Tab-separated table of C-alpha atoms in Angstrom:
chain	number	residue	atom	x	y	z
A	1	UNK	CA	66.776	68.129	92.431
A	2	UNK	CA	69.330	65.894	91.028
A	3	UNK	CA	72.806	66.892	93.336
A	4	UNK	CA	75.456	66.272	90.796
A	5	UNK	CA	78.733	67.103	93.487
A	6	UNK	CA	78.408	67.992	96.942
A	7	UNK	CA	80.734	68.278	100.056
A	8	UNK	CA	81.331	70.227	103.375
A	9	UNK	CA	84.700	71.038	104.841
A	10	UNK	CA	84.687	72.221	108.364
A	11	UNK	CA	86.431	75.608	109.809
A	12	UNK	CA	87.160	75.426	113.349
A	13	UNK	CA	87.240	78.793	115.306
A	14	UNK	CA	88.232	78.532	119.024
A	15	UNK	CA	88.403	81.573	121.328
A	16	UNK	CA	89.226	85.226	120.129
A	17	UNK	CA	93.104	84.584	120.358
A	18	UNK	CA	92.417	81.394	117.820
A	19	UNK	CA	92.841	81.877	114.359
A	20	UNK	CA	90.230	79.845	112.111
A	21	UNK	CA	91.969	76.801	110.635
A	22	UNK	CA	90.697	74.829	107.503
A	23	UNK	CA	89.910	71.178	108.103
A	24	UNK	CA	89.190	70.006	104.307
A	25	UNK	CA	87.083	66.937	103.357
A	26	UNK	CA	88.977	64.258	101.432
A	27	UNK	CA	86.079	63.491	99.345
A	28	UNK	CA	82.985	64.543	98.201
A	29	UNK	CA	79.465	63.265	99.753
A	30	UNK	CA	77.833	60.537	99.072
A	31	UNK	CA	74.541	60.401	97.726
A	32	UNK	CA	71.777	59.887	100.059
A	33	UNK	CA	68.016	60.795	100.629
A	34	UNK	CA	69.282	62.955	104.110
A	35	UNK	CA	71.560	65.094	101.816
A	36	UNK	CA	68.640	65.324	99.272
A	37	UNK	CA	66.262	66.431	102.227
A	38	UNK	CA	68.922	68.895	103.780
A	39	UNK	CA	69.667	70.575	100.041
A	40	UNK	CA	65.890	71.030	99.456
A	41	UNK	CA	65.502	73.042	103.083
A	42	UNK	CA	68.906	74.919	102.734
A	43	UNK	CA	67.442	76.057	99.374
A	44	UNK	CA	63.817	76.879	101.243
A	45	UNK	CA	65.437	78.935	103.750
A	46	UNK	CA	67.759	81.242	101.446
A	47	UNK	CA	64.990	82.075	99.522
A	48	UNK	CA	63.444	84.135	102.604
A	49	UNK	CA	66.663	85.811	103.309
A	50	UNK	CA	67.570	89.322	102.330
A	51	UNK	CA	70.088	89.145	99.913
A	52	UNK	CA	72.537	91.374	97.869
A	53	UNK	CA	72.379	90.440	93.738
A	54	UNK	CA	75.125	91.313	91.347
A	55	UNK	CA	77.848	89.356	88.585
A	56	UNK	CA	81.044	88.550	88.832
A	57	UNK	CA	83.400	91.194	87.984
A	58	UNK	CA	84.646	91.450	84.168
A	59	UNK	CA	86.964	93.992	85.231
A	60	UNK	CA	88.799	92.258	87.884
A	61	UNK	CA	88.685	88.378	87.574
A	62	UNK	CA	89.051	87.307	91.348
A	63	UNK	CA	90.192	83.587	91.983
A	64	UNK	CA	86.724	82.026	92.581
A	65	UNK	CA	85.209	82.742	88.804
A	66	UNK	CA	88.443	81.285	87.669
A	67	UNK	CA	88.854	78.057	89.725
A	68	UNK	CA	85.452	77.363	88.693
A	69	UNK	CA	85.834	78.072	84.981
A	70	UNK	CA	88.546	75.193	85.460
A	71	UNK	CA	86.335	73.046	86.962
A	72	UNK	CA	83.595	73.012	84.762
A	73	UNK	CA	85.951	72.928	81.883
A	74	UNK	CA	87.151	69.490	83.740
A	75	UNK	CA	90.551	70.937	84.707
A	76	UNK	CA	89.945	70.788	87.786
A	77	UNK	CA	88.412	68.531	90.496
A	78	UNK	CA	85.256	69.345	93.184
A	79	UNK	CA	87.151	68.943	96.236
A	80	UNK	CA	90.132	70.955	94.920
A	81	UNK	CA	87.297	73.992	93.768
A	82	UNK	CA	86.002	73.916	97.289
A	83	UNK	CA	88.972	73.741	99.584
A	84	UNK	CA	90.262	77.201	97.741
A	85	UNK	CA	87.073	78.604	97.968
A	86	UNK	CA	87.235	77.747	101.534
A	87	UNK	CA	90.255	79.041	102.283
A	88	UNK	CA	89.344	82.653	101.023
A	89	UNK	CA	86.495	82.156	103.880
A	90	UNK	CA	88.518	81.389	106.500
A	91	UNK	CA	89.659	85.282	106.589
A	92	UNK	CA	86.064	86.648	106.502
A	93	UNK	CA	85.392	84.216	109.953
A	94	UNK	CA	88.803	85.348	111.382
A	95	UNK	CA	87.362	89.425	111.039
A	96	UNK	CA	84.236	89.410	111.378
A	97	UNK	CA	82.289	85.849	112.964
A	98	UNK	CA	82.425	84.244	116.558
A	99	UNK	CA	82.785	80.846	115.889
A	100	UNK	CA	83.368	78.330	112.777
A	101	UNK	CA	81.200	76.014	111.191
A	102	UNK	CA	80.972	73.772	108.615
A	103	UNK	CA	81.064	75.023	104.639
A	104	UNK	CA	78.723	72.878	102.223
A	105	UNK	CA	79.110	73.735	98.589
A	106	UNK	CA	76.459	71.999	96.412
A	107	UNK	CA	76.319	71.629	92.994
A	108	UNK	CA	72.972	70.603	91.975
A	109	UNK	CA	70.422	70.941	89.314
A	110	UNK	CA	66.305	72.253	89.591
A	111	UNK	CA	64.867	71.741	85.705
A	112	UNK	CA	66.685	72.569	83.185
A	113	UNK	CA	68.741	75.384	85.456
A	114	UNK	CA	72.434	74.055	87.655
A	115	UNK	CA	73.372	75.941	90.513
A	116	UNK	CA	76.219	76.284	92.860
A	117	UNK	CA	75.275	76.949	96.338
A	118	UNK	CA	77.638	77.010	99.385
A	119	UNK	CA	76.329	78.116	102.740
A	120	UNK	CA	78.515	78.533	106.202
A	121	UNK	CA	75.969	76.007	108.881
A	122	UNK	CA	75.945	76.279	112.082
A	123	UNK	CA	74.612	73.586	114.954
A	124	UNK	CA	72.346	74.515	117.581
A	125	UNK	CA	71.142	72.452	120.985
A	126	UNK	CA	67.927	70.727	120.849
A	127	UNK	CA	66.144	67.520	122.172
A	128	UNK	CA	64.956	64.250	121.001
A	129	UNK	CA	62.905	61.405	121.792
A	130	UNK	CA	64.963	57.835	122.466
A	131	UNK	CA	64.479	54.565	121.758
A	132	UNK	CA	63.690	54.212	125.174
A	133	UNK	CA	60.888	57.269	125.150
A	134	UNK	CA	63.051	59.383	127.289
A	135	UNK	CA	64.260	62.492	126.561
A	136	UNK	CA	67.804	63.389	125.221
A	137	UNK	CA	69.540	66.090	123.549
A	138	UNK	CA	70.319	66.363	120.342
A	139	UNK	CA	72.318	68.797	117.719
A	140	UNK	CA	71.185	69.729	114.763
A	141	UNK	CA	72.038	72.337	111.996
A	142	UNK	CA	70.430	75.405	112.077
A	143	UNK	CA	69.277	76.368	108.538
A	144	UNK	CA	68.117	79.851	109.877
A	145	UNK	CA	71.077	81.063	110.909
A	146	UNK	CA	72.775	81.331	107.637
A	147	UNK	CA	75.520	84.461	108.173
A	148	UNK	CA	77.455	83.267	104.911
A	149	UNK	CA	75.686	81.660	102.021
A	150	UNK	CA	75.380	82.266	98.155
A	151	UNK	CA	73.792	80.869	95.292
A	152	UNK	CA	75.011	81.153	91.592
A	153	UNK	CA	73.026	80.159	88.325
A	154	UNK	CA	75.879	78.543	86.397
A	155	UNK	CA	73.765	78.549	83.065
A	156	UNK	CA	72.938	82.085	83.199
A	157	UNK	CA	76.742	82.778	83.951
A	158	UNK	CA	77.827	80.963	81.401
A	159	UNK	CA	75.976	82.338	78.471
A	160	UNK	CA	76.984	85.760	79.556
A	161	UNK	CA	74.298	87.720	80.238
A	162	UNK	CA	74.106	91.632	80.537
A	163	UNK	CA	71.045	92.128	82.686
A	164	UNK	CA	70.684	88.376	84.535
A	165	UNK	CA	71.177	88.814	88.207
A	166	UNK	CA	72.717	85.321	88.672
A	167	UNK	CA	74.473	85.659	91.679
A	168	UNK	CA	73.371	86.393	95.178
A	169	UNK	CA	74.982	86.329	98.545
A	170	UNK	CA	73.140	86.444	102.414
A	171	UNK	CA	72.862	90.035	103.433
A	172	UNK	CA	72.731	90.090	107.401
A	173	UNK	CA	71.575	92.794	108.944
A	174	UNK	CA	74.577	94.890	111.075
A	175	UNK	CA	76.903	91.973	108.597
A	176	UNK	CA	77.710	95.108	106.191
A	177	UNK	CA	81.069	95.003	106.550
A	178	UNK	CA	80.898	91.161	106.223
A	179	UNK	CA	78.624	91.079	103.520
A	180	UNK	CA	81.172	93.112	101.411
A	181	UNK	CA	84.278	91.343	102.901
A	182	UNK	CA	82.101	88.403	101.415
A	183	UNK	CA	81.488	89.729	97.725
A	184	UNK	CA	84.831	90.733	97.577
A	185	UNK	CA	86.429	86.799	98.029
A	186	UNK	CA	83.855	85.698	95.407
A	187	UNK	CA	84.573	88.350	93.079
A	188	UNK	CA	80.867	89.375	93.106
A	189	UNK	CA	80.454	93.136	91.542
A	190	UNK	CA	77.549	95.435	90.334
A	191	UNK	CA	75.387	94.540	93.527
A	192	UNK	CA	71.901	95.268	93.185
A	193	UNK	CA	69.570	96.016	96.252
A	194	UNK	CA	66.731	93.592	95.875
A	195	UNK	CA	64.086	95.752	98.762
A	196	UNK	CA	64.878	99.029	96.631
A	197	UNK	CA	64.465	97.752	93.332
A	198	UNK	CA	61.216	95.668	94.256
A	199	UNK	CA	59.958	99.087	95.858
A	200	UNK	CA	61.121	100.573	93.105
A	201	UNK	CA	59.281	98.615	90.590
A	202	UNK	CA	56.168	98.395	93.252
A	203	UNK	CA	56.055	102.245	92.823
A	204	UNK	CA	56.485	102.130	89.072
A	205	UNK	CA	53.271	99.683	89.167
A	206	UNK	CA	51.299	102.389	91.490
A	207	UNK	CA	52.109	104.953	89.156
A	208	UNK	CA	50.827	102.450	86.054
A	209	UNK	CA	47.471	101.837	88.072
A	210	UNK	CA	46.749	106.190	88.298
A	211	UNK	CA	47.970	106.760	84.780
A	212	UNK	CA	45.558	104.234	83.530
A	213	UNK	CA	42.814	105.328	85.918
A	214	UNK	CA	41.278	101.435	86.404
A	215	UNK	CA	38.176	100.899	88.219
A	216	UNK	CA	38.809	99.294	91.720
A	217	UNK	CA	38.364	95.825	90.970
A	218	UNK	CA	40.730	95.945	87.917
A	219	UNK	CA	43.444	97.585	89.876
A	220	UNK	CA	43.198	94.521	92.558
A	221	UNK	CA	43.479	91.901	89.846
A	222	UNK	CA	46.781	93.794	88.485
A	223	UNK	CA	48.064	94.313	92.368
A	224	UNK	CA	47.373	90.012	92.990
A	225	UNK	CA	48.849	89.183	89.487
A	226	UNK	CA	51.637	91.179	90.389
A	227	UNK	CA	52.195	89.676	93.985
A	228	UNK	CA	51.435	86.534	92.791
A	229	UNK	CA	54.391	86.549	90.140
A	230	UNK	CA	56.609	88.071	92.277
A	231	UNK	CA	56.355	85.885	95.238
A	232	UNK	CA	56.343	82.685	93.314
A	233	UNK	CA	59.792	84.114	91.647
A	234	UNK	CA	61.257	84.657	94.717
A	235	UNK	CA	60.049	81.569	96.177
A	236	UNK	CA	62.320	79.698	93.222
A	237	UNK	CA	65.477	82.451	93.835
A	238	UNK	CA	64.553	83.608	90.898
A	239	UNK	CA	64.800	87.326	89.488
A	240	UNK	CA	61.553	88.680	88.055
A	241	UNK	CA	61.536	89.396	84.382
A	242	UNK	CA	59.626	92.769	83.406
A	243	UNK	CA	58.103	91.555	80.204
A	244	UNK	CA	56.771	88.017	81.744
A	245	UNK	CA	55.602	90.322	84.387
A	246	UNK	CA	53.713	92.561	82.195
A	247	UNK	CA	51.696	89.939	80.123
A	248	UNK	CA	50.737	89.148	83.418
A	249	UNK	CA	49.438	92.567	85.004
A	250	UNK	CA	47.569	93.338	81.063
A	251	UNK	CA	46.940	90.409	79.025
A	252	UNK	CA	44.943	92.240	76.455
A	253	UNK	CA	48.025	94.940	76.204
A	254	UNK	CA	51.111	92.116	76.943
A	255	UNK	CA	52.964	95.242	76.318
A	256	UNK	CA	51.669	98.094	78.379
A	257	UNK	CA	53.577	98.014	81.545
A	258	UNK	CA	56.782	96.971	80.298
A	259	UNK	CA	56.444	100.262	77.870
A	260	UNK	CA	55.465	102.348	80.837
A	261	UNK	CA	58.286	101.630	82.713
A	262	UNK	CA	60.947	101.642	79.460
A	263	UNK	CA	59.565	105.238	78.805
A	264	UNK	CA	60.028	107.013	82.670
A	265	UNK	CA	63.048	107.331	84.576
A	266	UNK	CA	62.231	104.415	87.321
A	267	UNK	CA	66.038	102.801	86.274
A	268	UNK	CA	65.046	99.678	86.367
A	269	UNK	CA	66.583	96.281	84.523
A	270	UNK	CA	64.742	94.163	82.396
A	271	UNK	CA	65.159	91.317	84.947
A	272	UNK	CA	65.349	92.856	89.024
A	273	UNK	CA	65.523	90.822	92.046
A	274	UNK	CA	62.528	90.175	94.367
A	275	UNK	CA	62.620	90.866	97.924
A	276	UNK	CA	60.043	88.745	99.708
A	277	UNK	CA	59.600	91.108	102.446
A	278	UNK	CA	58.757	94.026	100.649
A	279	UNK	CA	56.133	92.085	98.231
A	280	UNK	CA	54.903	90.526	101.835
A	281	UNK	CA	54.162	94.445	102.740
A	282	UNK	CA	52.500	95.265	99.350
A	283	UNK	CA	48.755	95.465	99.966
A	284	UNK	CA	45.996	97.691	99.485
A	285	UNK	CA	43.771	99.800	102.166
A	286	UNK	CA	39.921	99.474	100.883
A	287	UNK	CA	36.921	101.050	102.688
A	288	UNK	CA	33.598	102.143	101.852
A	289	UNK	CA	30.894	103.771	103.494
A	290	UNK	CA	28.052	106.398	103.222
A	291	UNK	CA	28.399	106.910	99.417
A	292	UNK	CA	32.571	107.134	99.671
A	293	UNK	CA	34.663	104.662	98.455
A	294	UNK	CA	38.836	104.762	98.553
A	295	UNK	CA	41.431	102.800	97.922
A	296	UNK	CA	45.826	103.211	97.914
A	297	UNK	CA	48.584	101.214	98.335
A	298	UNK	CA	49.895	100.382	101.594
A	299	UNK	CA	53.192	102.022	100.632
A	300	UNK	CA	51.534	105.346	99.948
A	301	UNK	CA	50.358	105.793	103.712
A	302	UNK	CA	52.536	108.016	105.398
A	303	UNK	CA	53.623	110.107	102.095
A	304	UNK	CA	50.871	110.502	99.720
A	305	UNK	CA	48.424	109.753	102.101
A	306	UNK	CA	48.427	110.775	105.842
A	307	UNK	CA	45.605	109.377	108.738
A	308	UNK	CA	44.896	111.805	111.235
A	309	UNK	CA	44.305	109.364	114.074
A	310	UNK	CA	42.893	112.143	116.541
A	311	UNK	CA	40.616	113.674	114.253
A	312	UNK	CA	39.790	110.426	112.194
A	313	UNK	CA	40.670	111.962	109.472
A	314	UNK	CA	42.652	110.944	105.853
A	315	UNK	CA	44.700	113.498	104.005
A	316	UNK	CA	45.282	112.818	100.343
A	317	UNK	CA	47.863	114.922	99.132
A	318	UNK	CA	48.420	114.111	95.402
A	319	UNK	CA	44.814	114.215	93.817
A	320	UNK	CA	44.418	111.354	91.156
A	321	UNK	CA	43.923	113.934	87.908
A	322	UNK	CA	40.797	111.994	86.823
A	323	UNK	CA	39.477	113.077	90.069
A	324	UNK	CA	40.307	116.518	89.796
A	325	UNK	CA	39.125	117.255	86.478
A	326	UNK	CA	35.687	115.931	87.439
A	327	UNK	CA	35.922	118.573	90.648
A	328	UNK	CA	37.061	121.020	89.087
A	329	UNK	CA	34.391	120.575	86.353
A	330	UNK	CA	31.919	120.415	89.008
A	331	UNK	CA	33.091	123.614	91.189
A	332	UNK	CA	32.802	125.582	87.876
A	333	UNK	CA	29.301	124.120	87.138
């Protein structure tokens, strides 16, 4: 993860009556394996937070897309970028946050992909272990609580695309207000709900699975393929892309999926956002016994699909049609 500029500039936020106040770094950081070490968890532990995804606005440029149009055009320098970006955050801790902290903006690459990340850190009290073997305490920054934090994919910006959701921003939750106050000062528009489009697409999949009537074991294959490719996507903050996806789920029809989704109203983009926590609640519920075998998906329980605790009983209310052709075939038999 080669860091090509990094540096942190700290906002200081006394008591309620104390506005925030800027203190800019000078200079950018130096190199170092401790920087390397703190990038590669920062990254780990956005990944697992719920996000909002969206562009900038074409609209309405906003000062952030421009200052760093400048700077990657070499008009501008990396401490200059930050400290404005900075100071449109200094508002957004004045409204809405406690305390201060300190603001690291990273420019880095992973493969061929660069990034810009910037996340608000926070210290929290711990202990440690002297050179003595006694006990002392200790701060340290607390990578999971990140209120403020976002990550753009500079390359993806830059070539302009129309469905790439490069951007993403830390979605709290009760931080609504924040979490727009947030977009807002980096010019961030079209946000995209990353829970309800992965449910979305997690329904469109369901709905692939009973149109294509597959036996049991075919339909778990799909369901892990899916899962699979979804988590590891999210894993890299990445968004999933429907027709990678769909080789996946059918190699023999590459197509198949990608077609059944184009051709029903599910509204989905080529390329969605993954929400880990929805794909971590994506299973199935197996069970067989005495001559009766069923299967759903875990999202289906409660809707399509009711248990009757007291009675022990399961209520299917939407019939797979395979399944009802065969009884109605047999009822007029």
């Amino acid at each position: 993860m080669p860091i090509l500029h990094s540096i942190i500039h700290r906002i200081d936020k006394g008591d309620g009556e104390t506005p925030a106040r800027l203190v800019p770094a000078e200079a950018p950081l130096a190199a170092s394996t401790a920087l390397d070490d703190l990038v590669s968890g920062l990254n780990d532990a956005y990944h697992g937070k719920a996000k909002n995804w969206g562009r900038f606005a074409d609209d309405e440029p906003a000062a952030f897309p421009a200052a760093l149009s400048s700077f990657l055009d070499g008009e501008r320098d990396f401490p200059s970028l930050t400290r404005a970006l900075a100071e449109q955050i200094v508002p957004l801790i004045d409204d809405h946050l406690p305390v201060g902290g300190h603001l690291l903006v990273v420019d880095h690459r992973q493969g061929e992909a660069r990034y810009l990340m910037l996340a608000l850190l926070h210290h929290r009290d711990g202990f440690g272990i002297d050179e003595a073997l006694g006990v002392v305490p200790a701060r340290q920054l607390n990578l999971a609580q990140m209120t403020l934090a976002a990550r753009l994919d500079v390359n993806q910006w830059q070539n302009g695309s129309a469905s790439h959701p490069y951007l993403s921003w830390t979605r709290d939750r009760g931080g609504k207000k924040l979490s727009e106050a947030f977009a807002e000062a980096l010019g961030a528009r079209e946000q995209r709900d990353a829970g309800e489009e992965t449910r979305t697409l997690l329904k469109a999949f369901s709905d692939f699975v009973e149109h294509e009537d597959l036996p049991e074991e075919a339909s778990r294959e799909k369901t892990d393929a899916l899962v699979d490719y979804a988590s590891d996507q999210a894993k890299l903050g990445e968004p999933i892309t429907l027709e990678d996806l769909s080789e996946l789920v059918d190699e023999e029809r590459p197509r198949a999926f990608y077609e059944h989704i184009r051709n029903s109203d599910y509204g989905l983009n080529p390329e969605i956002p993954p929400d880990k926590r929805t794909l971590n609640q994506f299973r199935r519920f197996t069970g067989r016994a005495a001559g009766v075998s069923i299967s759903f998906d875990s999202h289906l329980l409660g809707a399509a699909v009711e248990y009757d605790e007291d009675g022990d009983r399961l209520i299917i209310k939407k019939v797979p049609n395979g399944l009802r052709d065969q009884l109605k075939q047999r009822q007029g038999d």
